[in-house]
């Protein structure tokens, strides 16, 4: 079976499993916080009755259709007055403080400061109905302890540490600005703008904003201002197979989402955040998408060095430097279609003997230098799969042990990491099958070559 046939078989199997899974849903439209949110949005011009909030057994909270949606139908149209942007913040009680502050704050910090303030003011907050439906915590790596981050795949754990550091740096560098807001609060600002509060606000903005271009304000830094928090609309969950058209209409002055494929009545309405693999979805949004066709397993330099058989350290260092200079150490992946072209090309380049170095350009064009070098490359790819599968198994065992004594918050984090690890384990198993099949195809050639020598 060819690599492409393997990939199609896996995708069709996952699609069939998705269709066979019965999804249970329970409407949330009568819960007090959603009643208050709808009433608040109606006062701001939102009148759609097509979608209602519901809890789904597979994704959690989402929006359910009350009527069939046809292709190119308007799924949701949220008036500009309902959007929380930096313009909203500048018009608020925080606006005058932002306008006076130098150097100017970033759009992200302005939104975070406003969210923290509104949550603190509680019943007095204008945006209380929206604050009340936001998650209290997130399953983004910014919330992960070292113990949980260590359970992530190597390439992702480094990015998770970076995300945590970004939030920490934003908090520490903003303390003086937060202090300038003291006149607004009866409590010390240190107890309001805590690291935990900023982390919550940062994740709220990072996971829930829609893309919307804004004119530059002289009171904001030069960082791109493309954030818009969209109450109710942000309940729409991600599905990689869905296509929608989403943008702010300068005609209707609404943020609009139109369906490309349509949706049946009483089904969950989805949108697509983009063709993201599960590592990026976990990093940016705090979830993974089961059966994600864009999912890949990443191979970084550390894993390469662990798995390739080159005993000469100097030669290995030279080859890795060559790969780095030619941009062949990044984005090396294994997917449902098998090892990527970049990964196999990198392995073929690493396989070259000293006398074969002049052929490196031919390798980049897809040429096979020799039979034994092709075998070396396939064997190396198999070793990569085995190494990564062992790493996944160890991580899954550790997750199982931690889950037994974890609190609710930790269990949610571990569940997301477990989903990712299991998804990657399935991809690795499929790649192992493909490579073993390819290895068998190469074996007769080797045997024939030896027979001819005799």
Coordinates of C-alpha atoms in Angstrom, one line a residue:
X1 CA 0.0 0.0 0.0
X2 CA 1.4 3.4 -0.9
X3 CA 1.9 6.3 1.6
X4 CA -1.0 8.3 0.1
X5 CA -3.4 5.3 0.4
X6 CA -2.4 4.9 4.0
X7 CA -3.2 8.6 4.6
X8 CA -6.6 8.4 2.9
X9 CA -7.5 5.3 4.8
X10 CA -6.7 6.9 8.1
X11 CA -8.7 10.1 7.2
X12 CA -11.7 8.1 6.1
X13 CA -11.6 6.0 9.2
X14 CA -11.5 9.1 11.4
X15 CA -14.4 10.7 9.5
X16 CA -16.4 7.5 9.8
X17 CA -15.8 7.4 13.5
X18 CA -16.9 11.0 13.8
X19 CA -20.1 10.3 12.0
X20 CA -20.8 7.2 14.2
X21 CA -20.3 9.0 17.5
X22 CA -23.5 10.1 19.0
X23 CA -23.2 13.6 20.4
X24 CA -25.5 14.5 23.3
X25 CA -26.5 18.2 23.8
X26 CA -28.3 20.1 26.5
X27 CA -29.5 23.6 26.0
X28 CA -28.1 26.3 28.3
X29 CA -30.3 29.1 27.1
X30 CA -32.4 29.2 30.3
X31 CA -29.4 29.5 32.6
X32 CA -29.3 32.9 34.4
X33 CA -25.9 34.0 33.0
X34 CA -27.0 33.3 29.4
X35 CA -30.4 35.0 29.9
X36 CA -28.6 38.1 31.2
X37 CA -26.1 38.0 28.3
X38 CA -28.8 37.8 25.7
X39 CA -30.8 40.6 27.3
X40 CA -27.7 42.7 27.5
X41 CA -26.7 42.1 23.9
X42 CA -30.3 42.8 22.7
X43 CA -30.0 46.2 24.3
X44 CA -27.0 46.8 22.1
X45 CA -28.8 45.8 18.9
X46 CA -28.2 42.0 18.7
X47 CA -31.4 40.3 17.7
X48 CA -30.5 36.9 16.2
X49 CA -32.5 33.8 17.5
X50 CA -30.8 31.3 15.2
X51 CA -28.3 30.1 17.7
X52 CA -28.7 29.1 21.4
X53 CA -26.0 28.2 23.9
X54 CA -25.8 24.5 24.7
X55 CA -23.5 21.9 26.3
X56 CA -22.3 19.2 23.9
X57 CA -20.8 15.9 25.1
X58 CA -17.8 16.1 22.8
X59 CA -16.8 19.8 23.0
X60 CA -18.4 21.3 26.1
X61 CA -20.1 24.7 25.6
X62 CA -21.1 25.8 22.1
X63 CA -23.9 27.2 20.0
X64 CA -26.7 25.0 18.6
X65 CA -28.8 25.9 15.6
X66 CA -32.6 26.2 15.9
X67 CA -33.1 26.3 12.1
X68 CA -31.2 24.7 9.2
X69 CA -28.4 26.9 7.9
X70 CA -27.9 26.9 4.1
X71 CA -24.7 27.6 2.2
X72 CA -23.8 31.3 2.3
X73 CA -26.4 32.0 5.0
X74 CA -25.6 34.4 7.7
X75 CA -24.7 32.4 10.9
X76 CA -24.3 35.4 13.2
X77 CA -24.1 39.1 13.0
X78 CA -22.8 41.0 16.0
X79 CA -23.2 44.8 16.1
X80 CA -20.2 46.9 16.6
X81 CA -21.6 48.1 20.0
X82 CA -21.3 44.5 21.2
X83 CA -17.6 44.2 20.4
X84 CA -15.0 44.9 23.1
X85 CA -12.1 46.7 21.5
X86 CA -9.4 49.2 22.4
X87 CA -11.9 51.9 21.4
X88 CA -14.3 50.6 24.0
X89 CA -11.5 50.8 26.6
X90 CA -10.5 54.3 25.6
X91 CA -14.1 55.5 26.1
X92 CA -14.3 53.8 29.5
X93 CA -13.2 55.0 32.9
X94 CA -9.7 53.7 32.2
X95 CA -9.4 55.8 29.0
X96 CA -8.0 59.0 30.6
X97 CA -5.3 57.0 32.4
X98 CA -4.2 55.3 29.2
X99 CA -4.1 58.6 27.4
X100 CA -1.8 60.1 30.0
X101 CA 0.5 57.1 30.3
X102 CA 3.9 57.2 28.7
X103 CA 5.2 55.3 26.9
X104 CA 1.9 54.2 25.4
X105 CA 0.5 50.9 26.5
X106 CA 0.0 48.1 24.0
X107 CA -3.5 47.2 22.7
X108 CA -3.2 43.9 24.4
X109 CA -2.4 45.4 27.8
X110 CA -5.3 47.9 27.5
X111 CA -7.8 45.1 26.9
X112 CA -6.3 43.0 29.8
X113 CA -6.5 45.9 32.2
X114 CA -10.1 46.6 31.3
X115 CA -11.1 42.9 31.7
X116 CA -9.4 42.7 35.1
X117 CA -11.1 45.9 36.2
X118 CA -14.6 44.9 35.1
X119 CA -14.2 41.5 36.8
X120 CA -13.1 43.3 40.0
X121 CA -16.1 45.7 40.0
X122 CA -18.6 42.9 39.7
X123 CA -22.2 44.1 39.9
X124 CA -21.1 47.7 39.0
X125 CA -19.4 46.6 35.8
X126 CA -21.0 47.5 32.5
X127 CA -19.6 44.4 30.9
X128 CA -20.6 42.1 33.8
X129 CA -22.9 39.9 31.6
X130 CA -20.0 39.1 29.4
X131 CA -17.5 38.6 32.2
X132 CA -19.8 36.2 33.9
X133 CA -19.8 33.7 31.0
X134 CA -16.0 33.8 30.5
X135 CA -14.1 30.8 31.8
X136 CA -12.6 31.2 35.3
X137 CA -9.5 29.4 34.2
X138 CA -8.0 28.2 30.9
X139 CA -6.1 25.1 29.8
X140 CA -3.5 27.1 28.0
X141 CA 0.2 26.4 28.9
X142 CA 0.3 29.8 30.7
X143 CA -1.6 27.9 33.5
X144 CA 0.6 24.8 33.4
X145 CA 3.1 23.9 36.2
X146 CA 6.5 22.6 35.3
X147 CA 5.2 19.1 36.0
X148 CA 2.6 19.4 33.3
X149 CA 4.8 21.2 30.8
X150 CA 7.3 18.4 31.1
X151 CA 4.6 16.0 29.8
X152 CA 4.3 18.0 26.5
X153 CA 6.2 16.9 23.4
X154 CA 9.7 18.4 23.4
X155 CA 9.1 21.0 20.7
X156 CA 5.9 22.2 22.4
X157 CA 7.3 22.3 26.0
X158 CA 9.8 25.0 25.0
X159 CA 7.0 27.1 23.5
X160 CA 4.9 26.5 26.6
X161 CA 7.7 27.8 28.8
X162 CA 8.0 30.9 26.5
X163 CA 4.3 31.6 26.8
X164 CA 4.4 31.4 30.6
X165 CA 7.4 33.7 30.5
X166 CA 5.6 36.2 28.2
X167 CA 2.7 36.5 30.7
X168 CA 5.1 36.9 33.6
X169 CA 7.1 39.6 31.8
X170 CA 3.9 41.5 30.8
X171 CA 2.8 41.5 34.4
X172 CA 6.1 42.7 35.9
X173 CA 6.7 45.3 33.2
X174 CA 3.2 46.7 33.7
X175 CA 3.2 47.2 37.5
X176 CA 3.9 51.0 37.2
X177 CA 1.0 51.4 34.8
X178 CA -1.3 49.4 37.1
X179 CA -0.2 51.6 40.0
X180 CA -1.4 54.7 38.1
X181 CA -4.9 53.2 38.1
X182 CA -5.1 53.3 42.0
X183 CA -7.6 56.3 42.1
X184 CA -10.2 53.9 40.5
X185 CA -10.0 51.4 43.3
X186 CA -10.6 51.3 47.0
X187 CA -8.3 48.4 47.4
X188 CA -4.6 48.4 46.7
X189 CA -4.0 47.8 43.0
X190 CA -1.5 45.1 43.9
X191 CA -4.4 43.0 45.1
X192 CA -6.4 43.7 41.9
X193 CA -3.8 43.4 39.1
X194 CA -2.2 40.2 40.3
X195 CA -0.2 37.8 38.1
X196 CA -3.2 35.4 38.3
X197 CA -5.6 38.1 37.2
X198 CA -3.4 39.2 34.3
X199 CA -2.9 35.5 33.2
X200 CA -6.7 35.1 33.1
X201 CA -7.2 38.3 31.1
X202 CA -4.3 37.5 28.7
X203 CA -5.7 34.0 28.0
X204 CA -9.2 35.5 27.5
X205 CA -7.9 37.9 24.9
X206 CA -5.5 35.3 23.3
X207 CA -8.1 32.6 23.0
X208 CA -11.4 34.5 22.3
X209 CA -10.7 37.5 20.1
X210 CA -11.7 37.7 16.5
X211 CA -9.5 39.4 13.9
X212 CA -10.4 43.0 13.2
X213 CA -8.2 45.8 11.9
X214 CA -8.3 49.1 13.8
X215 CA -7.0 52.5 13.0
X216 CA -3.9 53.3 15.1
X217 CA -4.6 55.4 18.2
X218 CA -1.9 57.9 19.3
X219 CA -2.6 56.7 22.8
X220 CA -1.6 53.1 22.0
X221 CA 1.8 51.6 21.1
X222 CA 2.7 50.8 17.5
X223 CA 1.9 47.1 18.0
X224 CA -0.7 45.8 15.6
X225 CA -4.2 46.4 16.9
X226 CA -6.3 43.5 15.5
X227 CA -8.2 42.4 18.7
X228 CA -12.0 42.3 19.2
X229 CA -13.7 40.4 21.9
X230 CA -17.1 39.2 20.6
X231 CA -19.6 38.1 23.3
X232 CA -21.8 35.2 22.3
X233 CA -20.1 34.8 19.0
X234 CA -17.0 33.5 20.8
X235 CA -19.1 30.5 22.0
X236 CA -18.7 29.0 18.5
X237 CA -16.2 26.1 18.7
X238 CA -13.5 25.1 16.2
X239 CA -13.8 22.3 13.7
X240 CA -11.0 21.9 11.1
X241 CA -13.4 20.6 8.5
X242 CA -15.7 23.6 8.5
X243 CA -15.4 26.6 6.2
X244 CA -16.8 30.0 7.0
X245 CA -16.4 33.6 5.8
X246 CA -15.8 35.9 8.8
X247 CA -15.1 39.6 8.8
X248 CA -16.3 43.0 10.0
X249 CA -18.8 44.6 7.6
X250 CA -18.3 48.3 7.2
X251 CA -21.8 48.4 5.6
X252 CA -23.8 46.8 8.4
X253 CA -21.3 47.8 11.1
X254 CA -21.4 44.2 12.4
X255 CA -19.0 41.4 12.7
X256 CA -20.5 38.7 10.4
X257 CA -19.9 35.0 9.9
X258 CA -21.4 33.3 6.9
X259 CA -21.5 29.5 6.4
X260 CA -19.9 27.9 3.4
X261 CA -21.3 24.4 3.8
X262 CA -24.4 24.9 5.8
X263 CA -25.6 23.2 9.0
X264 CA -28.5 20.9 10.0
X265 CA -31.1 22.0 12.5
X266 CA -30.3 21.2 16.2
X267 CA -26.7 20.6 15.4
X268 CA -23.7 22.4 16.8
X269 CA -22.6 25.4 14.6
X270 CA -18.8 25.5 14.1
X271 CA -16.3 27.9 12.8
X272 CA -12.6 27.2 11.8
X273 CA -9.8 29.1 13.5
X274 CA -7.5 28.1 10.6
X275 CA -5.6 25.0 9.4
X276 CA -3.8 24.5 12.7
X277 CA -2.2 21.3 14.0
X278 CA -3.1 20.2 17.5
X279 CA 0.2 21.5 19.0
X280 CA -0.7 25.0 17.9
X281 CA -4.3 24.6 19.0
X282 CA -3.2 23.6 22.5
X283 CA -0.6 26.4 22.7
X284 CA -2.9 29.2 21.4
X285 CA -6.4 28.1 22.5
X286 CA -6.0 25.4 25.2
X287 CA -7.6 22.5 23.4
X288 CA -7.0 19.8 20.8
X289 CA -9.3 18.7 17.9
X290 CA -9.7 14.9 17.8
X291 CA -9.3 13.6 14.2
X292 CA -7.6 16.8 13.1
X293 CA -6.4 16.3 9.5
X294 CA -3.8 19.0 10.1
X295 CA -2.2 17.2 13.0
X296 CA 1.5 16.4 12.8
X297 CA 4.3 15.1 15.1
X298 CA 7.3 17.4 15.1
X299 CA 10.9 16.2 15.0
X300 CA 13.4 18.7 16.4
X301 CA 17.2 18.8 16.4
X302 CA 17.5 17.1 19.8
X303 CA 15.5 14.1 18.6
X304 CA 17.4 13.9 15.4
X305 CA 20.7 13.7 17.3
X306 CA 19.3 11.0 19.5
X307 CA 18.2 8.8 16.6
X308 CA 20.7 9.1 13.8
X309 CA 23.7 6.8 13.6
X310 CA 26.7 9.0 13.0
X311 CA 29.5 8.3 15.4
X312 CA 31.9 11.0 14.2
X313 CA 30.9 14.0 16.3
X314 CA 32.6 16.5 14.1
X315 CA 31.0 15.1 11.0
X316 CA 27.6 15.2 12.7
X317 CA 28.1 18.8 13.8
X318 CA 29.0 19.8 10.2
X319 CA 26.0 18.1 8.7
X320 CA 23.6 19.7 11.2
X321 CA 25.2 23.1 10.5
X322 CA 24.7 22.6 6.8
X323 CA 21.0 21.7 7.4
X324 CA 20.5 24.8 9.6
X325 CA 22.1 27.1 7.0
X326 CA 19.8 25.6 4.3
X327 CA 16.7 25.8 6.6
X328 CA 16.3 22.1 7.0
X329 CA 16.2 21.8 10.7
X330 CA 12.7 23.4 11.2
X331 CA 9.3 22.1 10.4
X332 CA 10.3 18.4 10.2
X333 CA 7.1 16.4 10.7
X334 CA 5.3 13.1 10.5
X335 CA 1.6 13.3 9.5
X336 CA -1.2 11.0 8.4
X337 CA 0.4 11.0 5.0
X338 CA 3.7 9.8 6.4
X339 CA 7.1 11.5 6.9
X340 CA 7.1 14.9 5.3
X341 CA 9.3 15.6 2.3
X342 CA 11.4 18.0 4.4
X343 CA 12.1 15.3 7.0
X344 CA 13.1 12.6 4.5
X345 CA 15.2 15.2 2.6
X346 CA 17.0 16.1 5.9
X347 CA 17.6 12.4 6.6
X348 CA 18.9 11.8 3.1
X349 CA 21.3 14.7 3.5
X350 CA 22.5 13.4 6.9
X351 CA 23.0 10.0 5.3
X352 CA 25.6 11.2 2.7
X353 CA 29.1 9.9 2.9
X354 CA 32.0 12.3 2.6
X355 CA 32.5 11.4 -1.1
X356 CA 28.8 11.9 -1.8
X357 CA 28.6 15.5 -0.5
X358 CA 28.7 17.0 -4.1
X359 CA 25.3 15.4 -4.7
X360 CA 23.5 17.4 -2.0
X361 CA 21.8 19.6 -4.6
X362 CA 20.4 16.5 -6.3
X363 CA 19.0 15.3 -3.0
X364 CA 17.2 18.6 -2.6
X365 CA 15.6 18.0 -6.0
X366 CA 14.4 14.6 -4.9
X367 CA 17.1 12.3 -6.3
X368 CA 18.1 9.1 -4.6
X369 CA 21.9 9.0 -4.3
X370 CA 22.3 5.3 -3.7
X371 CA 20.4 2.3 -2.5
X372 CA 22.2 1.9 0.8
X373 CA 21.7 5.7 1.6
X374 CA 18.0 5.3 1.0
X375 CA 17.9 2.3 3.3
X376 CA 19.8 4.3 5.9
X377 CA 17.3 7.2 5.7
X378 CA 14.2 4.9 6.0
X379 CA 15.9 3.1 9.0
X380 CA 16.6 6.5 10.6
X381 CA 12.9 7.5 10.1
X382 CA 11.9 4.3 11.8
X383 CA 14.2 5.0 14.7
X384 CA 12.6 8.4 15.0
X385 CA 9.1 6.9 15.2
X386 CA 10.2 4.3 17.8
X387 CA 11.9 7.0 19.9
X388 CA 8.8 9.3 19.8
X389 CA 6.4 6.4 20.5
X390 CA 8.4 5.4 23.6
X391 CA 8.4 9.1 24.7
X392 CA 4.6 9.2 24.2
X393 CA 4.1 6.0 26.2
X394 CA 6.1 7.3 29.1
X395 CA 4.2 10.6 29.1
X396 CA 0.8 8.8 29.0
X397 CA 1.8 6.5 31.9
X398 CA 2.9 9.6 33.9
X399 CA -0.4 11.4 33.1
X400 CA -2.4 8.3 34.3
X401 CA -0.5 8.4 37.6
X402 CA -1.0 12.2 38.1
X403 CA -4.7 12.1 37.2
X404 CA -5.4 9.7 40.2
X405 CA -4.5 12.4 42.8
X406 CA -5.2 15.5 40.7
X407 CA -7.8 18.2 41.6
X408 CA -10.3 19.3 39.0
X409 CA -8.2 22.0 37.4
X410 CA -5.1 19.8 37.0
X411 CA -7.3 17.0 35.6
X412 CA -8.5 19.3 32.9
X413 CA -5.0 20.2 32.0
X414 CA -3.9 16.6 32.0
X415 CA -6.8 15.6 29.9
X416 CA -5.8 18.1 27.1
X417 CA -2.2 16.9 27.2
X418 CA -3.4 13.2 27.1
X419 CA -5.6 13.9 24.0
X420 CA -2.6 15.4 22.3
X421 CA -0.3 12.5 23.2
X422 CA -2.8 9.9 22.1
X423 CA -3.4 11.7 18.8
X424 CA 0.3 11.8 18.1
X425 CA 0.7 8.1 19.1
X426 CA -1.8 7.2 16.4
X427 CA 0.1 9.2 13.8
X428 CA 3.3 7.6 14.8
X429 CA 1.8 4.1 14.6
X430 CA 0.6 4.8 11.1
X431 CA 4.0 6.1 10.0
X432 CA 5.7 3.1 11.5
X433 CA 3.5 0.9 9.3
X434 CA 4.3 2.9 6.2
X435 CA 8.0 2.9 6.8
X436 CA 8.1 -0.8 7.5
X437 CA 6.3 -1.4 4.3
X438 CA 8.8 0.8 2.5
X439 CA 11.7 -1.0 4.2
X440 CA 10.4 -4.4 2.8
X441 CA 10.2 -2.9 -0.7
X442 CA 13.8 -1.9 -0.4
X443 CA 14.9 -5.3 0.9
X444 CA 14.5 -7.2 -2.4
X445 CA 16.7 -4.6 -4.2
X446 CA 19.4 -5.2 -1.6
X447 CA 19.1 -9.0 -2.0
X448 CA 19.3 -8.7 -5.8
X449 CA 22.3 -6.5 -5.6
X450 CA 24.1 -9.1 -3.3
X451 CA 23.0 -12.0 -5.7
X452 CA 24.5 -10.1 -8.7
X453 CA 27.8 -9.7 -6.8
X454 CA 28.0 -13.5 -6.3

